[in-house]
Amino acid sequence: MNTASIQSNITRIRKQICEEEVRYHRQPGSVQLLAVSKYHSLAAIEAAHAAGIEQFAESQVQVALDKMERCTASLTWHFIGGVQANKTKAIAEHFAWVHSLAREKIARRLSEQRLAVSEIPLNVCIQVNISNEPQKSGVSEEAVLPLAEQVMALPGLRLRGLMAIPRSTKQFAEQRAQFRRLAALYQQLQAQGYCLDTLSMGMSADWPAAVAEGATMIRVGTDIFGKKQER
Ligand SMILES: *Cc1c(COP(=O)(O)O)cnc(C)c1O
């Protein structure tokens, strides 16, 4: 996809976000757009940056590091893929956020490895397997609070909120029902005193339903950059 198309996609999505915020009585500007650049080149990232996008998400460590190394702009990088133990060091050192935290052991490694290189904690969201799909990562609903407690005790991490990738469905009401479950868990944590500000939910196919249910950060790839590119 060329620069002009990426930029017009961003303009269109921004306008849609404003419209959905109004429709669902959300505060204007309360939904952040995270550009999922995982399948796309540095040139595509630079085109999106020129259109004002500052936050990018990647799901493979090595692919992301290659782009970061060549990138001259100062961008904020979010990791959204499965976190393997042998990749935590690179993630802790090069990313500002991890949305896909689901294990205590990984949390401890990330915290330690972050503290070794930075005084600024790594922002994390706990990934919840909200639809209980066996092939999807994320903790069960019951495991959210225990993991949140463990993460709060780690000085190298800052727990910002929750993330989920619900079961894919075209039905808007079903999309909303799934996002509502994540929003309810988020509110429960807040009611227990957790100071959270990030409900990371909604992708190209379902983000309006996520905004309706309180998403504060939507993760959009295909709608900005087009389909996966062969690189
Ligand atoms: C790929 C991916 C996205 C973006 O999906 P699109 O359908 O391309 O918008 C969002 N979140 C996660 C965790 C992803 O892996």
Short mmCIF file of C-alpha atoms in Angstrom, two decimals, residues 10-217:
data_model
loop_
_atom_site.label_atom_id
_atom_site.label_comp_id
_atom_site.label_asym_id
_atom_site.label_seq_id
_atom_site.Cartn_x
_atom_site.Cartn_y
_atom_site.Cartn_z
CA ILE A 10 -5.63 7.02 8.98
CA THR A 11 -7.66 10.16 8.32
CA ARG A 12 -10.77 8.06 7.74
CA ILE A 13 -10.28 5.92 10.87
CA ARG A 14 -9.61 8.99 13.02
CA LYS A 15 -12.86 10.51 11.83
CA GLN A 16 -14.71 7.24 12.52
CA ILE A 17 -13.22 7.07 16.00
CA CYS A 18 -14.57 10.57 16.73
CA GLU A 19 -17.98 9.54 15.43
CA GLU A 20 -18.07 6.38 17.54
CA GLU A 21 -16.94 8.32 20.62
CA VAL A 22 -19.92 10.64 20.17
CA ARG A 23 -22.34 7.80 19.42
CA TYR A 24 -21.41 5.87 22.57
CA HIS A 25 -21.05 8.91 24.84
CA ARG A 26 -17.34 8.47 25.22
CA GLN A 27 -15.18 11.43 26.08
CA PRO A 28 -13.75 12.98 22.90
CA GLY A 29 -10.17 11.80 22.45
CA SER A 30 -10.52 8.97 24.97
CA VAL A 31 -9.79 6.25 22.39
CA GLN A 32 -6.17 5.98 21.25
CA LEU A 33 -5.25 4.48 17.91
CA LEU A 34 -2.39 1.98 18.02
CA ALA A 35 -1.10 1.12 14.54
CA VAL A 36 -0.34 -2.59 14.17
CA SER A 37 2.57 -2.61 11.74
CA LYS A 38 3.58 -6.26 12.26
CA TYR A 39 3.27 -7.33 8.62
CA HIS A 40 4.47 -4.08 7.08
CA SER A 41 7.68 -2.35 6.17
CA LEU A 42 9.48 0.54 7.79
CA ALA A 43 8.37 2.68 4.84
CA ALA A 44 4.74 1.98 5.75
CA ILE A 45 5.47 2.88 9.38
CA GLU A 46 7.08 6.14 8.28
CA ALA A 47 4.05 6.95 6.14
CA ALA A 48 1.78 6.44 9.15
CA HIS A 49 4.10 8.51 11.32
CA ALA A 50 3.92 11.34 8.81
CA ALA A 51 0.15 11.22 9.29
CA GLY A 52 0.63 11.72 13.03
CA ILE A 53 0.72 8.17 14.38
CA GLU A 54 3.25 7.82 17.20
CA GLN A 55 2.46 4.36 18.57
CA PHE A 56 3.16 1.14 16.70
CA ALA A 57 2.62 -2.49 17.59
CA GLU A 58 4.62 -5.53 16.55
CA SER A 59 4.20 -9.22 17.30
CA GLN A 60 7.58 -10.70 16.44
CA VAL A 61 10.65 -9.57 18.30
CA GLN A 62 13.29 -9.94 15.62
CA VAL A 63 11.17 -8.41 12.88
CA ALA A 64 10.44 -5.46 15.16
CA LEU A 65 14.08 -4.96 16.16
CA ASP A 66 15.10 -4.78 12.52
CA LYS A 67 12.61 -2.00 11.91
CA MET A 68 13.56 -0.13 15.08
CA GLU A 69 17.21 -0.22 14.17
CA ARG A 70 16.57 1.42 10.83
CA CYS A 71 13.94 3.84 12.09
CA THR A 72 15.13 7.40 12.74
CA ALA A 73 11.89 8.74 14.21
CA SER A 74 11.24 8.52 17.93
CA LEU A 75 8.26 6.18 18.12
CA THR A 76 6.58 4.27 20.93
CA TRP A 77 6.71 0.51 20.37
CA HIS A 78 4.16 -1.91 21.77
CA PHE A 79 4.65 -5.67 21.85
CA ILE A 80 1.42 -7.60 21.19
CA GLY A 81 2.67 -11.11 20.36
CA GLY A 82 3.21 -14.20 22.47
CA VAL A 83 6.11 -13.64 24.86
CA GLN A 84 8.65 -16.47 24.94
CA ALA A 85 11.08 -16.64 27.83
CA ASN A 86 14.11 -16.37 25.55
CA LYS A 87 12.78 -13.09 24.10
CA THR A 88 12.00 -11.22 27.30
CA LYS A 89 15.35 -9.44 27.43
CA ALA A 90 14.98 -7.90 23.98
CA ILE A 91 11.38 -6.96 24.73
CA ALA A 92 12.27 -5.39 28.09
CA GLU A 93 15.04 -3.38 26.46
CA HIS A 94 13.36 -2.18 23.28
CA PHE A 95 9.64 -1.86 23.84
CA ALA A 96 7.69 0.62 25.94
CA TRP A 97 4.62 -1.61 26.30
CA VAL A 98 3.66 -5.28 26.38
CA HIS A 99 -0.06 -6.03 25.85
CA SER A 100 0.26 -9.79 25.97
CA LEU A 101 1.42 -10.58 29.48
CA ALA A 102 -0.06 -13.88 30.65
CA ARG A 103 2.46 -15.60 32.93
CA GLU A 104 4.10 -14.72 36.21
CA LYS A 105 7.45 -16.16 35.21
CA ILE A 106 7.51 -13.92 32.14
CA ALA A 107 6.49 -10.93 34.24
CA ARG A 108 9.38 -11.51 36.65
CA ARG A 109 11.90 -11.80 33.83
CA LEU A 110 10.60 -8.68 32.10
CA SER A 111 10.74 -6.71 35.33
CA GLU A 112 14.31 -7.75 36.16
CA GLN A 113 15.57 -7.21 32.64
CA ARG A 114 13.85 -3.84 32.39
CA LEU A 115 15.36 -2.62 35.68
CA ALA A 116 18.81 -3.53 34.39
CA VAL A 117 18.52 -0.98 31.56
CA SER A 118 15.96 1.63 32.55
CA GLU A 119 14.42 3.48 35.47
CA ILE A 120 11.19 3.77 33.52
CA PRO A 121 8.99 0.73 34.09
CA LEU A 122 7.69 -1.30 31.19
CA ASN A 123 3.96 -0.69 30.71
CA VAL A 124 2.01 -3.92 30.66
CA CYS A 125 -1.49 -5.17 30.06
CA ILE A 126 -2.61 -8.62 31.13
CA GLN A 127 -4.00 -10.57 28.21
CA VAL A 128 -7.27 -12.34 29.02
CA ASN A 129 -8.58 -15.27 27.01
CA ILE A 130 -12.04 -13.80 27.21
CA SER A 131 -13.76 -16.41 25.03
CA ASN A 132 -11.92 -19.41 26.50
CA GLU A 133 -10.58 -20.52 23.14
CA PRO A 134 -7.99 -23.29 23.52
CA GLN A 135 -5.74 -21.97 20.72
CA LYS A 136 -5.59 -18.44 22.13
CA SER A 137 -3.18 -17.16 24.71
CA GLY A 138 -4.16 -15.15 27.73
CA VAL A 139 -5.18 -15.99 31.26
CA SER A 140 -8.63 -17.16 32.30
CA GLU A 141 -10.94 -14.63 33.95
CA GLU A 142 -10.28 -16.21 37.36
CA ALA A 143 -6.53 -15.86 36.93
CA VAL A 144 -6.57 -12.10 36.25
CA LEU A 145 -6.61 -10.90 39.86
CA PRO A 146 -3.83 -13.23 41.10
CA LEU A 147 -1.58 -12.25 38.17
CA ALA A 148 -2.39 -8.56 38.69
CA GLU A 149 -1.29 -8.86 42.32
CA GLN A 150 1.99 -10.44 41.26
CA VAL A 151 2.63 -7.81 38.61
CA MET A 152 1.97 -4.98 41.06
CA ALA A 153 4.80 -6.29 43.22
CA LEU A 154 7.33 -6.05 40.37
CA PRO A 155 9.19 -2.72 40.29
CA GLY A 156 10.19 -2.96 36.64
CA LEU A 157 6.59 -3.22 35.44
CA ARG A 158 3.67 -0.83 35.52
CA LEU A 159 0.30 -2.51 35.18
CA ARG A 160 -1.81 -0.33 32.88
CA GLY A 161 -4.78 -2.57 32.16
CA LEU A 162 -6.17 -5.52 30.25
CA MET A 163 -6.09 -6.76 26.68
CA ALA A 164 -8.13 -9.38 24.82
CA ILE A 165 -8.66 -10.80 21.36
CA PRO A 166 -12.21 -12.14 21.47
CA ARG A 167 -13.67 -14.87 19.33
CA SER A 168 -14.14 -13.61 15.82
CA THR A 169 -17.74 -12.91 14.87
CA LYS A 170 -19.48 -10.57 12.47
CA GLN A 171 -22.38 -10.04 14.88
CA PHE A 172 -22.06 -6.64 16.49
CA ALA A 173 -24.07 -7.66 19.55
CA GLU A 174 -21.80 -10.67 20.12
CA GLN A 175 -18.71 -8.53 19.68
CA ARG A 176 -20.05 -6.14 22.29
CA ALA A 177 -20.98 -8.93 24.69
CA GLN A 178 -17.39 -10.23 24.64
CA PHE A 179 -15.83 -6.81 25.07
CA ARG A 180 -18.27 -6.12 27.91
CA ARG A 181 -16.80 -9.07 29.82
CA LEU A 182 -13.30 -7.63 29.57
CA ALA A 183 -14.59 -4.19 30.57
CA ALA A 184 -16.30 -5.72 33.61
CA LEU A 185 -13.04 -7.37 34.72
CA TYR A 186 -11.24 -4.05 34.24
CA GLN A 187 -13.82 -2.29 36.41
CA GLN A 188 -13.52 -4.99 39.06
CA LEU A 189 -9.78 -4.43 39.27
CA GLN A 190 -10.32 -0.69 39.51
CA ALA A 191 -12.87 -1.23 42.27
CA GLN A 192 -10.22 -3.23 44.15
CA GLY A 193 -7.93 -0.22 44.07
CA TYR A 194 -5.86 -0.94 40.98
CA CYS A 195 -5.06 2.29 39.21
CA LEU A 196 -5.54 1.30 35.57
CA ASP A 197 -6.06 3.42 32.48
CA THR A 198 -5.84 1.05 29.52
CA LEU A 199 -8.47 -1.22 28.10
CA SER A 200 -6.75 -2.56 24.98
CA MET A 201 -9.46 -4.07 22.81
CA GLY A 202 -10.76 -3.86 19.26
CA MET A 203 -9.08 -4.61 15.92
CA SER A 204 -9.96 -3.75 12.32
CA ALA A 205 -12.99 -6.04 12.26
CA ASP A 206 -14.55 -5.13 15.58
CA TRP A 207 -13.18 -1.91 17.04
CA PRO A 208 -16.48 0.08 16.99
CA ALA A 209 -17.99 -2.55 19.33
CA ALA A 210 -14.92 -2.19 21.57
CA VAL A 211 -15.34 1.59 21.68
CA ALA A 212 -18.99 1.07 22.61
CA GLU A 213 -17.82 -1.02 25.59
CA GLY A 214 -15.13 1.33 26.82
CA ALA A 215 -11.91 0.55 24.92
CA THR A 216 -9.23 3.17 25.53
CA MET A 217 -6.79 1.76 22.97
#
